[in-house]
Short mmCIF file of C-alpha atoms and ligand atoms in Angstrom, two decimals:
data_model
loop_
_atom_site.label_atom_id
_atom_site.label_comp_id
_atom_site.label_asym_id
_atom_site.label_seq_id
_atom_site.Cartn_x
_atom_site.Cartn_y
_atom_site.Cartn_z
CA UNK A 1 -15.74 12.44 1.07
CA UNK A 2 -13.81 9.73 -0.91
CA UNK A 3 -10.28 9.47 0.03
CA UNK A 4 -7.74 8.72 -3.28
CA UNK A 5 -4.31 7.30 -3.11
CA UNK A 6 -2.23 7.46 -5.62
CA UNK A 7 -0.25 3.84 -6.06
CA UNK A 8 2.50 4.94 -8.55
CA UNK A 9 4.37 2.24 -9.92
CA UNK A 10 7.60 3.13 -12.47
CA UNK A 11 6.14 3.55 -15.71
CA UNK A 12 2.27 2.54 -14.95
CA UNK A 13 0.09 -0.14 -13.72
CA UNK A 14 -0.32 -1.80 -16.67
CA UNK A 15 2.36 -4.84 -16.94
CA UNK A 16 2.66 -3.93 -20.38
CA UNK A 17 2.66 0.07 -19.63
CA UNK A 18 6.55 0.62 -20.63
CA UNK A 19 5.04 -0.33 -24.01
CA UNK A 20 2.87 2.21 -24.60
CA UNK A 21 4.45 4.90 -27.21
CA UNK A 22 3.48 7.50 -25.07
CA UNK A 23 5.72 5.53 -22.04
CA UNK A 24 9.45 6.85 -21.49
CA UNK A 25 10.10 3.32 -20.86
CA UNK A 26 13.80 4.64 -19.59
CA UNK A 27 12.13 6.94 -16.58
CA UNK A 28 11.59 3.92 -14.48
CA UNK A 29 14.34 5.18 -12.19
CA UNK A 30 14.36 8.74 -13.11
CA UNK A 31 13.85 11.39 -9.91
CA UNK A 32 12.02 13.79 -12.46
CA UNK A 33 9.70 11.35 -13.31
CA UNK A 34 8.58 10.59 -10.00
CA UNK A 35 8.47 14.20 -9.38
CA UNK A 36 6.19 15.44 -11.78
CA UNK A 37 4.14 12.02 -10.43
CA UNK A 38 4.13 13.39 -6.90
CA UNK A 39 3.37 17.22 -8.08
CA UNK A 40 0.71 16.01 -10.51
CA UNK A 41 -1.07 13.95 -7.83
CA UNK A 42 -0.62 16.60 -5.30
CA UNK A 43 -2.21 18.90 -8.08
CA UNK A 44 -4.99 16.22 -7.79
CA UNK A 45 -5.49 16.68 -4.04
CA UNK A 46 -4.75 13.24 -3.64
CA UNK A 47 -4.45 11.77 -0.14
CA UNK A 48 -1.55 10.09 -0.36
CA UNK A 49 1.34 8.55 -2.83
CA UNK A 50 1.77 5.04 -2.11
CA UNK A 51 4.73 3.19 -3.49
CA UNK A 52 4.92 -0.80 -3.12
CA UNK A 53 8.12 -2.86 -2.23
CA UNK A 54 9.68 -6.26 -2.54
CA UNK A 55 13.51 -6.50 -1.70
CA UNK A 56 13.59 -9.09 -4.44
CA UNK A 57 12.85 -9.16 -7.95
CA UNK A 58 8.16 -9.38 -8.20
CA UNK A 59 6.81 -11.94 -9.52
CA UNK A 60 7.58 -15.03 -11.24
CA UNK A 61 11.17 -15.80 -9.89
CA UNK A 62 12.28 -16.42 -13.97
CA UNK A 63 15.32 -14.37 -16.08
CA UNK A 64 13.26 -14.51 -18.95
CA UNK A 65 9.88 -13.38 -17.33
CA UNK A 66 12.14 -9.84 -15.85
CA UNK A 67 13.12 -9.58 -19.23
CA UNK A 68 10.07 -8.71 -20.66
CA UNK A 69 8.20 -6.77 -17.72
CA UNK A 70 10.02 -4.39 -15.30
CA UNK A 71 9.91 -6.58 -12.45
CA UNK A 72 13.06 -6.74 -11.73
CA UNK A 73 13.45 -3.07 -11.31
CA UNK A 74 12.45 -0.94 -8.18
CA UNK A 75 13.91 1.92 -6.08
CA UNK A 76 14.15 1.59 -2.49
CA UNK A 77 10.68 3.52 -1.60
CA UNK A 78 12.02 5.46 1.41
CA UNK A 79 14.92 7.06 -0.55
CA UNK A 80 12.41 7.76 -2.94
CA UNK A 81 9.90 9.15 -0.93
CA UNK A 82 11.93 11.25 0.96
CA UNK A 83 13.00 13.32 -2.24
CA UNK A 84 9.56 13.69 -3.09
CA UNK A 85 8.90 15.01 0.74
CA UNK A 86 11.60 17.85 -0.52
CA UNK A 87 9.22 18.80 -3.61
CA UNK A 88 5.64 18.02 -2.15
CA UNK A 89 3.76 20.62 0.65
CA UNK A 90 0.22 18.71 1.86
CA UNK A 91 0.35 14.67 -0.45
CA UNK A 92 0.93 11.98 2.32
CA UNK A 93 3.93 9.46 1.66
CA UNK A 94 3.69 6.24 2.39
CA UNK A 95 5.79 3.14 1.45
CA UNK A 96 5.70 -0.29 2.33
CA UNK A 97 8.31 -2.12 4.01
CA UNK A 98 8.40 -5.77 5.06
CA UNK A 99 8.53 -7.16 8.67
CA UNK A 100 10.10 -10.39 7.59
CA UNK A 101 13.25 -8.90 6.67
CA UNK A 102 13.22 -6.18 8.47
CA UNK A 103 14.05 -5.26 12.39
CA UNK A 104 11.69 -2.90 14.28
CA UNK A 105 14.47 -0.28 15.20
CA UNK A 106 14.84 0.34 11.43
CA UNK A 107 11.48 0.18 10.84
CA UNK A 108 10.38 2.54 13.01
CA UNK A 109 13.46 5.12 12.27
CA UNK A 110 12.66 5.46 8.59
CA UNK A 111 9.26 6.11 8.88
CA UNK A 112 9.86 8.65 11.59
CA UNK A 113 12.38 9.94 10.36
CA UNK A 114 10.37 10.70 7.07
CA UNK A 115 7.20 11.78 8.66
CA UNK A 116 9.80 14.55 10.47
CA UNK A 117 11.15 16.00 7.25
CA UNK A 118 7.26 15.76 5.31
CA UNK A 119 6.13 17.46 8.47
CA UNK A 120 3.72 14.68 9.59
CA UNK A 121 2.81 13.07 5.64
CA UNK A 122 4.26 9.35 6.47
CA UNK A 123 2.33 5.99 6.10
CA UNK A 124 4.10 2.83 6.50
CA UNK A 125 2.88 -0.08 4.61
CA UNK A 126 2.96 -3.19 6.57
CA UNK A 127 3.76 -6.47 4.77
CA UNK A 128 4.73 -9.77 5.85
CA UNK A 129 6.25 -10.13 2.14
CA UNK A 130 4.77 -11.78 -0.50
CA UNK A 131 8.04 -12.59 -2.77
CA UNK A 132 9.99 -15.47 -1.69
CA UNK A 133 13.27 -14.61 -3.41
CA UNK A 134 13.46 -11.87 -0.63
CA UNK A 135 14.01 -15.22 1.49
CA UNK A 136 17.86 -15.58 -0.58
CA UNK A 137 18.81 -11.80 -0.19
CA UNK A 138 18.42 -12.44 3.90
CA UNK A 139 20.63 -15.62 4.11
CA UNK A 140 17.51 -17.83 4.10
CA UNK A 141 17.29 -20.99 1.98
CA UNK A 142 12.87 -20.54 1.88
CA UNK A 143 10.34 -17.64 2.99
CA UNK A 144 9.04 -18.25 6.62
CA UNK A 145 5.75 -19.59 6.78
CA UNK A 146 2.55 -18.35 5.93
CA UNK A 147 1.20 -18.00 10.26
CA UNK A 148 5.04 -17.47 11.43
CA UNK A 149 5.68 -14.14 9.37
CA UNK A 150 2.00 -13.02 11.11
CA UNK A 151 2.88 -13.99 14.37
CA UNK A 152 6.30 -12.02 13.48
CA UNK A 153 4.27 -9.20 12.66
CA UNK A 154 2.29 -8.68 15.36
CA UNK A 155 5.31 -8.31 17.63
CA UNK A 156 6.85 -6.31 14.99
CA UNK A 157 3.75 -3.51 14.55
CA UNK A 158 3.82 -3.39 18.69
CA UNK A 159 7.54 -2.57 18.97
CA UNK A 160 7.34 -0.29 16.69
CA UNK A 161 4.41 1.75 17.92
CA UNK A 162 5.81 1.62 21.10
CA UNK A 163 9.46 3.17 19.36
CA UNK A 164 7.27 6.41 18.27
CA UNK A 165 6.11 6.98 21.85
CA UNK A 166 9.86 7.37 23.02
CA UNK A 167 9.63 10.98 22.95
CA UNK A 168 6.69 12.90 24.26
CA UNK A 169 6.06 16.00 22.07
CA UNK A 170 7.19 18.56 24.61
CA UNK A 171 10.89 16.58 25.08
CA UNK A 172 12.56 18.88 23.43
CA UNK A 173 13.30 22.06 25.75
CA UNK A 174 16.63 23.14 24.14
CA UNK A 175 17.56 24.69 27.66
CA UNK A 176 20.18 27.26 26.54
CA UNK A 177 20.97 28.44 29.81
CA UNK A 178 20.66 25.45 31.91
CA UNK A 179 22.59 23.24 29.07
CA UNK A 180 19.57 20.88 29.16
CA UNK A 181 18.25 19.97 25.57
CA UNK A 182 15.77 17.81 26.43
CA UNK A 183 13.49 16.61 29.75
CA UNK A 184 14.74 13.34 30.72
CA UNK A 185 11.19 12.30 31.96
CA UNK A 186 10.10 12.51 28.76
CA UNK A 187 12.22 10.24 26.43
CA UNK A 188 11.52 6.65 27.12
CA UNK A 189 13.00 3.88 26.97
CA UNK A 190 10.67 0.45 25.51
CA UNK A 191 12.50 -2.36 27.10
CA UNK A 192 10.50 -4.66 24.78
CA UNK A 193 11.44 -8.70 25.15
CA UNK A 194 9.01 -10.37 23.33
CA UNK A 195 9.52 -14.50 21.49
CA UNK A 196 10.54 -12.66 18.22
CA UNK A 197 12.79 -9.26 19.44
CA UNK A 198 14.39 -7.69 22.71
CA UNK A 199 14.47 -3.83 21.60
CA UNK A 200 15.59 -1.49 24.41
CA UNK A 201 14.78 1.51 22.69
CA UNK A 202 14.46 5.09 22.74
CA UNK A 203 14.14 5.65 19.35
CA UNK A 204 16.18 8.82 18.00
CA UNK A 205 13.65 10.07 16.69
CA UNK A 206 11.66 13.23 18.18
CA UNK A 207 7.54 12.82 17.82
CA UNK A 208 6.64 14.45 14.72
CA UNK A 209 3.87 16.72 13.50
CA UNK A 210 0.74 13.74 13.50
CA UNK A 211 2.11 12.02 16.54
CA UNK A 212 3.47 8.84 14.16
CA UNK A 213 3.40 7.51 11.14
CA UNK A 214 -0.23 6.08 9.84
CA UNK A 215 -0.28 2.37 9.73
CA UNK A 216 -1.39 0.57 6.07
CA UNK A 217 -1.95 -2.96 5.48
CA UNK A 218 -2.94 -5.13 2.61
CA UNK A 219 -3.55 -8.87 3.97
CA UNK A 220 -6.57 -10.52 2.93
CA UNK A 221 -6.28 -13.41 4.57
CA UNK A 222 -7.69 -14.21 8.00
CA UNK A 223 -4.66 -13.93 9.87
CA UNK A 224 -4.29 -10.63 7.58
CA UNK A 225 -7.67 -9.59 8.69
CA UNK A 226 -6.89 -10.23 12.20
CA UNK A 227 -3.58 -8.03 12.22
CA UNK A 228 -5.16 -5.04 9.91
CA UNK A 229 -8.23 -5.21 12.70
CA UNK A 230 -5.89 -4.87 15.36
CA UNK A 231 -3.78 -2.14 13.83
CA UNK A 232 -4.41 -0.88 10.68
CA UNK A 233 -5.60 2.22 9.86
CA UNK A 234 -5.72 1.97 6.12
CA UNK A 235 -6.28 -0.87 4.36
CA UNK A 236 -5.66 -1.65 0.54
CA UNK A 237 -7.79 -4.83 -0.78
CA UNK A 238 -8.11 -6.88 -3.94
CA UNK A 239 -11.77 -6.90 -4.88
CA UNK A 240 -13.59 -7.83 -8.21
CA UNK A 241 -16.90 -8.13 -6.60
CA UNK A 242 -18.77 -5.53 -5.13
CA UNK A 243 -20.78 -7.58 -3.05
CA UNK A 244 -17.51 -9.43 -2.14
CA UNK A 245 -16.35 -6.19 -1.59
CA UNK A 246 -18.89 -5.39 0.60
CA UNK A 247 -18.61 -8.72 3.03
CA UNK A 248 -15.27 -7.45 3.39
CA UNK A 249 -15.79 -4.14 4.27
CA UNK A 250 -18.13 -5.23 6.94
CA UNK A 251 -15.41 -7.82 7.99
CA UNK A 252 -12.77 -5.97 8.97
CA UNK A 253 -14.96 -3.49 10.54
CA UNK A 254 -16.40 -5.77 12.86
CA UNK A 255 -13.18 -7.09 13.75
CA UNK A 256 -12.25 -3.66 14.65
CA UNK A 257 -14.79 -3.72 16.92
CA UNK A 258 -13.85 -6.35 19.03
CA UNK A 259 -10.37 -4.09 19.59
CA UNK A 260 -12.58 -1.92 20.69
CA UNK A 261 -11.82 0.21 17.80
CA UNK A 262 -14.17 2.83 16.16
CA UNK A 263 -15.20 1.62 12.38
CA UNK A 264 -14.14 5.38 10.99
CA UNK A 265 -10.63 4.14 12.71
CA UNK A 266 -10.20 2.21 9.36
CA UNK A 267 -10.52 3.29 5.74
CA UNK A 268 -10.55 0.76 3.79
CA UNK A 269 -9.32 1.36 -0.12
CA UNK A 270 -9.76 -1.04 -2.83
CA UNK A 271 -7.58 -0.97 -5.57
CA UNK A 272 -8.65 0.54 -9.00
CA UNK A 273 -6.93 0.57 -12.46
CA UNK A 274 -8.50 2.92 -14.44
CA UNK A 275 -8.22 3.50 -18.37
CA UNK A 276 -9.85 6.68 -19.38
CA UNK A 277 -10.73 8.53 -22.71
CA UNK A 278 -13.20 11.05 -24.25
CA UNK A 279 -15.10 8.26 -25.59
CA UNK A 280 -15.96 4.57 -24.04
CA UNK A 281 -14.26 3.83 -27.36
CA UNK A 282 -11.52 5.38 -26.66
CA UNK A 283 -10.75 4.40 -23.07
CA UNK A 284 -11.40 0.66 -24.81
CA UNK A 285 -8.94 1.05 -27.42
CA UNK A 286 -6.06 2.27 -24.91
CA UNK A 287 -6.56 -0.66 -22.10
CA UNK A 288 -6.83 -3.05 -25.46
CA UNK A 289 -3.66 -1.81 -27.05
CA UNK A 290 -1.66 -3.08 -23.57
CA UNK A 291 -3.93 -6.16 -23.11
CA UNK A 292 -2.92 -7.41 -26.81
CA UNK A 293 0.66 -6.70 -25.42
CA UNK A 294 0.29 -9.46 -22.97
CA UNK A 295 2.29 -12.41 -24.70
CA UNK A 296 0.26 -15.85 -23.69
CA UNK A 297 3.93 -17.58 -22.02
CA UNK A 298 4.23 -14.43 -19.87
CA UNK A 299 0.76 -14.25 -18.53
CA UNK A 300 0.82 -18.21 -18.08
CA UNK A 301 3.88 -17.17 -16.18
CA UNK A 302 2.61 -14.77 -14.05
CA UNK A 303 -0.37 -16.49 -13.38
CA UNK A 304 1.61 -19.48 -12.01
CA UNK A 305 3.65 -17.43 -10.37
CA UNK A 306 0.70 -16.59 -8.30
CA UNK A 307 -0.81 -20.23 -8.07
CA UNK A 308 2.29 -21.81 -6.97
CA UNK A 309 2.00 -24.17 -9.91
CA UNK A 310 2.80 -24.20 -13.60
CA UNK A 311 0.14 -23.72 -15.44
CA UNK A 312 1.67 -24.19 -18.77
CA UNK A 313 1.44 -27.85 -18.11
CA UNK A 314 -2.71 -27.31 -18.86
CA UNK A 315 -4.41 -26.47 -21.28
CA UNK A 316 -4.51 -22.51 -21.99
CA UNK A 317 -7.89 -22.59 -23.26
CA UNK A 318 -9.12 -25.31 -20.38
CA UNK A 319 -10.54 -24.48 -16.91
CA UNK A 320 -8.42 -22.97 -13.85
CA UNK A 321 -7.14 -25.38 -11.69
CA UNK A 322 -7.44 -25.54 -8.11
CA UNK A 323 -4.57 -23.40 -6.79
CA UNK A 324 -1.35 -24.75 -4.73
CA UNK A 325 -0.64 -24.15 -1.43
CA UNK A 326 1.66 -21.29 -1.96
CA UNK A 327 2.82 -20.43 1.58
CA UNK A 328 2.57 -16.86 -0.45
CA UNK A 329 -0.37 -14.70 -0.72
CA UNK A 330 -3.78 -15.92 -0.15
CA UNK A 331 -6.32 -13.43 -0.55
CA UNK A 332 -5.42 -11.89 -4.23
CA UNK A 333 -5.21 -15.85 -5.59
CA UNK A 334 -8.50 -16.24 -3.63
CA UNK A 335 -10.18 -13.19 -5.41
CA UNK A 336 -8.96 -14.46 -8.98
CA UNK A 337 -10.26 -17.77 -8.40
CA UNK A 338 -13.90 -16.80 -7.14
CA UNK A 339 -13.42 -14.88 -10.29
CA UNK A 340 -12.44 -17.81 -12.33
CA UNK A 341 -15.56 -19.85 -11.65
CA UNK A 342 -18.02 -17.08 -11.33
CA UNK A 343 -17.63 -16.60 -15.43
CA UNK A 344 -16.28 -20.26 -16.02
CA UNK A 345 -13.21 -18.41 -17.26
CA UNK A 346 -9.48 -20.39 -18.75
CA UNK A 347 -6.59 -20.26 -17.82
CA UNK A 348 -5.55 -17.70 -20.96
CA UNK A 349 -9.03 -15.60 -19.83
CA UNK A 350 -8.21 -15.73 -16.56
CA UNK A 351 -4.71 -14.19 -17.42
CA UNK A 352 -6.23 -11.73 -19.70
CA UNK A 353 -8.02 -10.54 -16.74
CA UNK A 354 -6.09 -10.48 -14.00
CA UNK A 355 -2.30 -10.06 -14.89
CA UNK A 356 -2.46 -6.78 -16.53
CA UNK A 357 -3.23 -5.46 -12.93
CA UNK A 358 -2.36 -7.92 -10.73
CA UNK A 359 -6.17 -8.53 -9.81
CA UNK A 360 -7.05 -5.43 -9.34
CA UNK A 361 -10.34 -4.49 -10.67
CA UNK A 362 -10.26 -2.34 -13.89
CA UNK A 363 -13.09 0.88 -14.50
CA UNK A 364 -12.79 1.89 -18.57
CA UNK A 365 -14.53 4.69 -20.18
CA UNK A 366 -15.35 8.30 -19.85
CA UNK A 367 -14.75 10.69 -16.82
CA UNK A 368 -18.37 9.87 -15.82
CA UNK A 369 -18.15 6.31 -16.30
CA UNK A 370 -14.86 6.38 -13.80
CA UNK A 371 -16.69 8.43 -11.43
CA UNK A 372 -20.05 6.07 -11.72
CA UNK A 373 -17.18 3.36 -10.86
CA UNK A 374 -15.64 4.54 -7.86
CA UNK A 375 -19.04 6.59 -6.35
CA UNK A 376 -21.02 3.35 -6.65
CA UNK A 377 -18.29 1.34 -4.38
CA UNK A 378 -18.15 4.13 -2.27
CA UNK A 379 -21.55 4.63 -1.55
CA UNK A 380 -22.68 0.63 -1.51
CA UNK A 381 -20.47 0.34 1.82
CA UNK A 382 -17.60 -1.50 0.14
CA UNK A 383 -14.79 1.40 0.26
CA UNK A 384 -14.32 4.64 2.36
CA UNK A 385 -11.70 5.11 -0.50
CA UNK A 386 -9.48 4.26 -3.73
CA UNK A 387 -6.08 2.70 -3.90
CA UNK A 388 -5.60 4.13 -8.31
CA UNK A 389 -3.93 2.06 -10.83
CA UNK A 390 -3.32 4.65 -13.80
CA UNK A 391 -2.87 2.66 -16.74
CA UNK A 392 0.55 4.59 -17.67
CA UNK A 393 2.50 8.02 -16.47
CA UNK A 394 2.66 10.54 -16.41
CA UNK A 395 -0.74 10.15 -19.08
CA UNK A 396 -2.75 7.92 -17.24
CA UNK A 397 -2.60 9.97 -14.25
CA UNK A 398 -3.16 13.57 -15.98
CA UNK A 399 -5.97 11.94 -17.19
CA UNK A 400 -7.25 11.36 -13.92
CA UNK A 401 -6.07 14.47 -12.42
CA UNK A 402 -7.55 16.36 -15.29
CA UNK A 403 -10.60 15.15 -16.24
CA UNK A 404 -12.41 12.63 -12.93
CA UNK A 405 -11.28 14.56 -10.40
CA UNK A 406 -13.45 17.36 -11.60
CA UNK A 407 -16.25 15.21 -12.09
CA UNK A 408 -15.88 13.51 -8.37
CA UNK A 409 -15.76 17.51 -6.91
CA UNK A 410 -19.05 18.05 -8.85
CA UNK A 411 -20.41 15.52 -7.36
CA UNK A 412 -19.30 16.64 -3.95
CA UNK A 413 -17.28 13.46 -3.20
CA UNK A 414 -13.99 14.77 -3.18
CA UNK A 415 -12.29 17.29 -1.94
CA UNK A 416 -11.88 20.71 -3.44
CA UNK A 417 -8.65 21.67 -1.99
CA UNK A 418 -6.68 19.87 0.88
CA UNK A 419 -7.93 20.78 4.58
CA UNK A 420 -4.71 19.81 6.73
CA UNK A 421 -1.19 19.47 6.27
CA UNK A 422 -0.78 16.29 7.56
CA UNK A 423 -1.68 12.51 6.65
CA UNK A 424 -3.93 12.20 9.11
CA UNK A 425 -5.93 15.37 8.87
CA UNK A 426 -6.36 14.50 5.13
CA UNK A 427 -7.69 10.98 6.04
CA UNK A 428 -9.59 12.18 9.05
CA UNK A 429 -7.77 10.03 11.39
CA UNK A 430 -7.22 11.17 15.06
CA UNK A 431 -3.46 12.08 16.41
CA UNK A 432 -2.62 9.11 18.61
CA UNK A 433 -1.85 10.17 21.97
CA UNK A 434 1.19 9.27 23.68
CA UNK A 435 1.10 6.29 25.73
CA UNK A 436 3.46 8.14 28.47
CA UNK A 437 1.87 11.59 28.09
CA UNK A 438 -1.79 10.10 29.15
CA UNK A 439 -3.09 10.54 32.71
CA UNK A 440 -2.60 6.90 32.58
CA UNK A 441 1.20 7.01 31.63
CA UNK A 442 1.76 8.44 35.66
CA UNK A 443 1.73 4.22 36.58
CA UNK A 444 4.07 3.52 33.74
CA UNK A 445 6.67 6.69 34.26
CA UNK A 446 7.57 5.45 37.23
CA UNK A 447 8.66 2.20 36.19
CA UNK A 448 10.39 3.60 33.10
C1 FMN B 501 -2.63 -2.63 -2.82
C2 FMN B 501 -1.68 -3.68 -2.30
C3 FMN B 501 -0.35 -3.35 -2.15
C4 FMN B 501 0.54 -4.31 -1.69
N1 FMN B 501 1.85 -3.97 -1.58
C5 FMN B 501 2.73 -4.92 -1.24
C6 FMN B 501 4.11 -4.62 -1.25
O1 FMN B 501 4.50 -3.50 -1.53
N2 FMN B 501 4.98 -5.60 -0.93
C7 FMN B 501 4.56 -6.86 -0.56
O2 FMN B 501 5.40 -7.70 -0.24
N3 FMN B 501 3.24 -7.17 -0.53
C8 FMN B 501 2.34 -6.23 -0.90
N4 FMN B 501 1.03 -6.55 -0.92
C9 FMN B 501 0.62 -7.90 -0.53
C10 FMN B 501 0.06 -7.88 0.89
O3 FMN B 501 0.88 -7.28 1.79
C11 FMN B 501 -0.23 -9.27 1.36
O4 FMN B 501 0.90 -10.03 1.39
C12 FMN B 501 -1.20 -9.90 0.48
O5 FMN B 501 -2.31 -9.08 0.35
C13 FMN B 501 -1.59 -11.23 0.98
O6 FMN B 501 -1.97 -11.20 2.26
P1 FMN B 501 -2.79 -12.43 2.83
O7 FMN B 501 -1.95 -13.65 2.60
O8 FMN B 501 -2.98 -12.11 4.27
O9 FMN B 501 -4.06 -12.45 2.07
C14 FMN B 501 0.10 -5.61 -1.37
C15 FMN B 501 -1.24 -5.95 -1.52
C16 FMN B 501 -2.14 -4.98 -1.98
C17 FMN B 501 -3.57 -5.35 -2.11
#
């Protein structure tokens, strides 16, 4: 079966979704919104809500540019998803947070700490952050280099995995009698020293219901790759292309390999805005009501923003430059220019189809259409999964909910109701065992 996240962003994916007159372009911070967003996905059997981060304004790093998008406007996801955790039973949770301006202790606390209180729904999503003005909230003058916030994260994702095994899932004993909470041979400590952090460890933070948190990445790039091969066990892509999508796929799989990881390890979940309607003419007429909303100085903007140059200095209606060397992100400009000379697109075509989604690729049309979409992905080898982009919410998404979820359980490629309770069980990823609580662990306990 298909697996479906739900990537909720404020008022929709659309850049122009706080537009639409059906948009209460003031819930962008509103707890009930997000609520009936979580309960209406949930409704949807969805796998998971993801919500995305930067600890910096997104995008182009311009007044003028926030002023006419919502960029500059984001809850902290953690906060956020831990209400939801209060008003959710089986949807997974899963947020990103950055390891370049982060520490590992934190980290690893928050996500534990929320996939306690969701009994066992967390996901972390691990970035190496793509917006440099996070660089000037962190007393840094520039963002750290493209291979130096990978080589961070390696180090990072290893402390922090080896945080969740601190406490073995039978610590607890809550010895009444004996005045012993917990068995002191099973709480370890990490005693990590590594080039980037020295983290003693344990975390406080008891092993929940799925063992730990499940592990998301995004990075395209082949030091992204490399990292998501290692230790990923979701992956959200950029992908225009099916057969690009495909080479991909098979990518990352194979490089799972050579961890000696099983390919079902990974599922791998393209992104996909979708605009739907009754009629093809319809679904057209809502995505082109927000497209014609796109004013030609922002989407030059954003679009620069992206190729590390300004593109306003060409001509709008004249080819796509090569991009700069953005020190940024490098698969989503790659995908957009493969785009860009597969069709011969301009710059202000380019724009037109890219920046209303940030790349992703966009399905329009009827329930069926949406479900032809996604099932022929799915079944081509290029997805195990769907990252969704509704166009707006709540409406884009009750749209979904409504109307191609049906169609995807007719078809028998979704689920009909949820089988587990946890993340994990919904993704059909195995509980990691405890690296102390393994036959194996008998060397390492007595060292610890
Ligand atoms: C679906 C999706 C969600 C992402 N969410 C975030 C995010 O929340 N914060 C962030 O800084 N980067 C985010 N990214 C960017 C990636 O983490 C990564 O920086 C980007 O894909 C470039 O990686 P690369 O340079 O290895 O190709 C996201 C990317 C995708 C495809």
């Amino acid at each position: 079966m298909m697996k479906l996240g739900l990537f909720f962003e404020g008022c929709g994916h659309h850049i122009a979704a706080w537009r639409d007159p059906d948009v209460d372009a003031h819930a962008r911070q509103s707890l009930a919104h997000y609520v009936e967003i979580a309960q209406l996905a949930e409704r949807g059997k969805f796998d998971f809500l993801f919500t995305a981060d930067t600890n910096a304004t997104f995008g182009p790093d311009d007044a003028d540019a926030w002023a006419r998008t919502m960029a500059a406007s984001r809850l902290e996801p953690i906060t956020l998803l831990s209400a939801l955790a209060a008003v959710t039973q089986r949807i997974g949770l899963v947020a990103t947070a950055t390891t370049t301006y982060f520490e590992p202790f934190h980290v690893a606390r928050f996500f534990a700490s929320l996939d306690q209180i969701s009994g066992g729904r967390a996901g972390w999503n691990l970035v190496t952050s793509l917006a440099v003005a996070e660089a000037y909230n962190f007393g840094r003058e520039a963002h750290a280099s493209h291979a130096d916030r990978y080589a961070r994260a390696h180090e990072f994702a290893k402390v922090v995995l080896g945080l969740w095994d601190s406490w073995e899932d039978d610590a607890v004993i809550a010895d009444k009698e004996h005045g012993l909470y917990l068995d002191r041979a099973k709480l370890h400590f990490l005693n990590h020293k590594g080039q980037h952090f020295s983290v003693r460890g344990p975390l406080t933070v008891h092993r929940s219901p799925q063992g730990h948190p499940v592990i998301v990445q995004a990075g395209q790039s082949e030091d992204g790759r490399e990292l998501a091969a290692e230790t990923a066990e979701v992956i959200f892509t950029v992908q225009q292309d099916l057969e690009a999508g495909r080479a991909f796929y098979a990518d990352v799989k194979r490089r799972a390999g050579a961890y000696g990881r099983s390919p079902d390890s990974i599922k791998i979940m393209p992104g996909v805005m979708t605009a739907i309607g009754h009629t093809r003419a319809e679904a057209e007429d809502k995505y082109g009501r927000l497209q014609a909303l796109i004013a030609p100085e922002i989407g030059v903007k954003q679009l620069s923003a992206y190729f590390g140059m300004d593109l306003s200095t060409f001509p709008l209606d004249g080819p796509v430059p090569e991009p700069a060397n953005t020190n940024q992100e490098v698969g989503r400009v790659k995908v957009m220019v493969e785009l860009a000379r597969r069709e011969n697109l301009s710059i202000r075509q380019l724009y037109q189809r890219v920046i209303g989604q940030r790349a992703h690729r966009v399905v329009i049309g009827t329930p069926a259409d949406i479900a032809d979409g996604l099932e022929q992905w799915f079944t081509a080898g290029a997805a195990d999964g769907f990252n969704i982009l509704p166009l707006t919410f709540p409406g884009g998404l009750r749209d979904f909910v409504d109307l191609v979820v049906p169609e995807l359980q007719r078809r028998s490629l979704f689920r009909a109701d949820y089988e587990g309770h946890t993340l994990r069980e919904h993704l059909g990823l195995p509980r990691p065992l405890n690296r102390w609580s393994t036959s194996a662990a008998a060397g390492l306990r007595r060292v610890s």
